[in-house]
Amino acid sequence: MANSTVTSKEPPTDISDDLLQTPWQEMDDFDWSEKSLDSLLTEIEKYTPLAEIGNHSNIPHVNILLLGRISSGKSSFFNTVDSVFKGRLSLRSRAGCASSSLTKSIDIYKVKGRKNTGTLNFRMVDCRGLEEDQSVNSRDVEAILDGHVMDGYVFNQSTPITKDNPKFRKNPTFVDRIHCVIFVVDGSNPPEITMSQNVEKQVKELQEMMNRRKIPQLILLTKVDTMATAKEELSKVFHSKSVLEMRDKVAMSFGLPAYTVLPMQNLANSRTVSKEVKILTLYNLRQVLRAADDFLENHEEEISGDKYMGAQTESY
């Protein structure tokens, strides 16, 4: 992970100073209309892994792992996604600010579509937050990536999961693995402030595991509503100079391409979900599902034969 240079330059506080004439990112065929919102909702409700290549019988859903420093907004992201489809505020995942991670266990969440569309074809895996003094054991994350860890496993900082643990899945198949990772980053502070040396070391170690497995990694840049343009008008988030600059800094910090950074505003102080929050949430979720599909496509033959029986070189 590249180091960033600390700068004393203050971000723009006035929308006229922060607003770019043209967006630095286009939203494909979508805009901020009710029509686009309905189109995104329908597309995600109909999402089936590998539907584009017609091979999905062995993969009924994809697994998305949420990682990030405490209070970055990863649990809030799931709540926001769930709220969009519920049409009301969802509090299924415990979220908030604390001195240590509020997530103590692996929590695997399903999301139901509107009305009678049933459970959608993705799972969100909420993991203990990265901390300065204690964090999730890297061996646990390795086991999670390979599909060995079941829902409800409680983390123990000093002792990683073993084969004797009742929450250890001995023979995972490809459907049990993690298919995409989202690093959730607090966009209200520069990465050189939020990413301490110890947390940076943890992230680099985890990224090495993901890179060996060729698992796609995306960055969710939360709290963009703290920046001038997005605060005043979320639909102008891709016109914001400060969001653009933060996107580039965060991408460099993680050593990932800038296009992997997804600006996001989670539900925080509002009990209702605005149209703009819904559209941005669904647009980002669609990008995540597409990344997961790309990973699956690279393993199409393996999935078709369901040959994967867990990490062959690891011992737990």
PDB file of C-alpha atoms in Angstrom, residues 77-88 90-92 110-112:
ATOM      1  CA  PHE A  77     -23.838  -0.234   4.339  1.00  0.00           C
ATOM      2  CA  PHE A  78     -25.692  -3.503   4.773  1.00  0.00           C
ATOM      3  CA  ASN A  79     -28.456  -1.711   6.680  1.00  0.00           C
ATOM      4  CA  THR A  80     -28.712   0.812   3.843  1.00  0.00           C
ATOM      5  CA  VAL A  81     -28.975  -1.921   1.198  1.00  0.00           C
ATOM      6  CA  ASP A  82     -31.612  -3.713   3.274  1.00  0.00           C
ATOM      7  CA  SER A  83     -33.509  -0.445   3.807  1.00  0.00           C
ATOM      8  CA  VAL A  84     -33.673   0.218   0.055  1.00  0.00           C
ATOM      9  CA  PHE A  85     -35.543  -3.037  -0.568  1.00  0.00           C
ATOM     10  CA  LYS A  86     -37.636  -2.869   2.602  1.00  0.00           C
ATOM     11  CA  GLY A  87     -38.760   0.673   1.875  1.00  0.00           C
ATOM     12  CA  ARG A  88     -38.105   1.612   5.484  1.00  0.00           C
ATOM     13  CA  SER A  90     -33.501  -1.425   8.603  1.00  0.00           C
ATOM     14  CA  LEU A  91     -31.499  -2.022  11.796  1.00  0.00           C
ATOM     15  CA  ARG A  92     -30.634  -5.688  11.291  1.00  0.00           C
ATOM     16  CA  LYS A 110     -29.564 -12.282   3.187  1.00  0.00           C
ATOM     17  CA  VAL A 111     -31.639  -9.536   1.604  1.00  0.00           C
ATOM     18  CA  LYS A 112     -35.242  -9.956   0.475  1.00  0.00           C
TER      19      LYS A 112
END
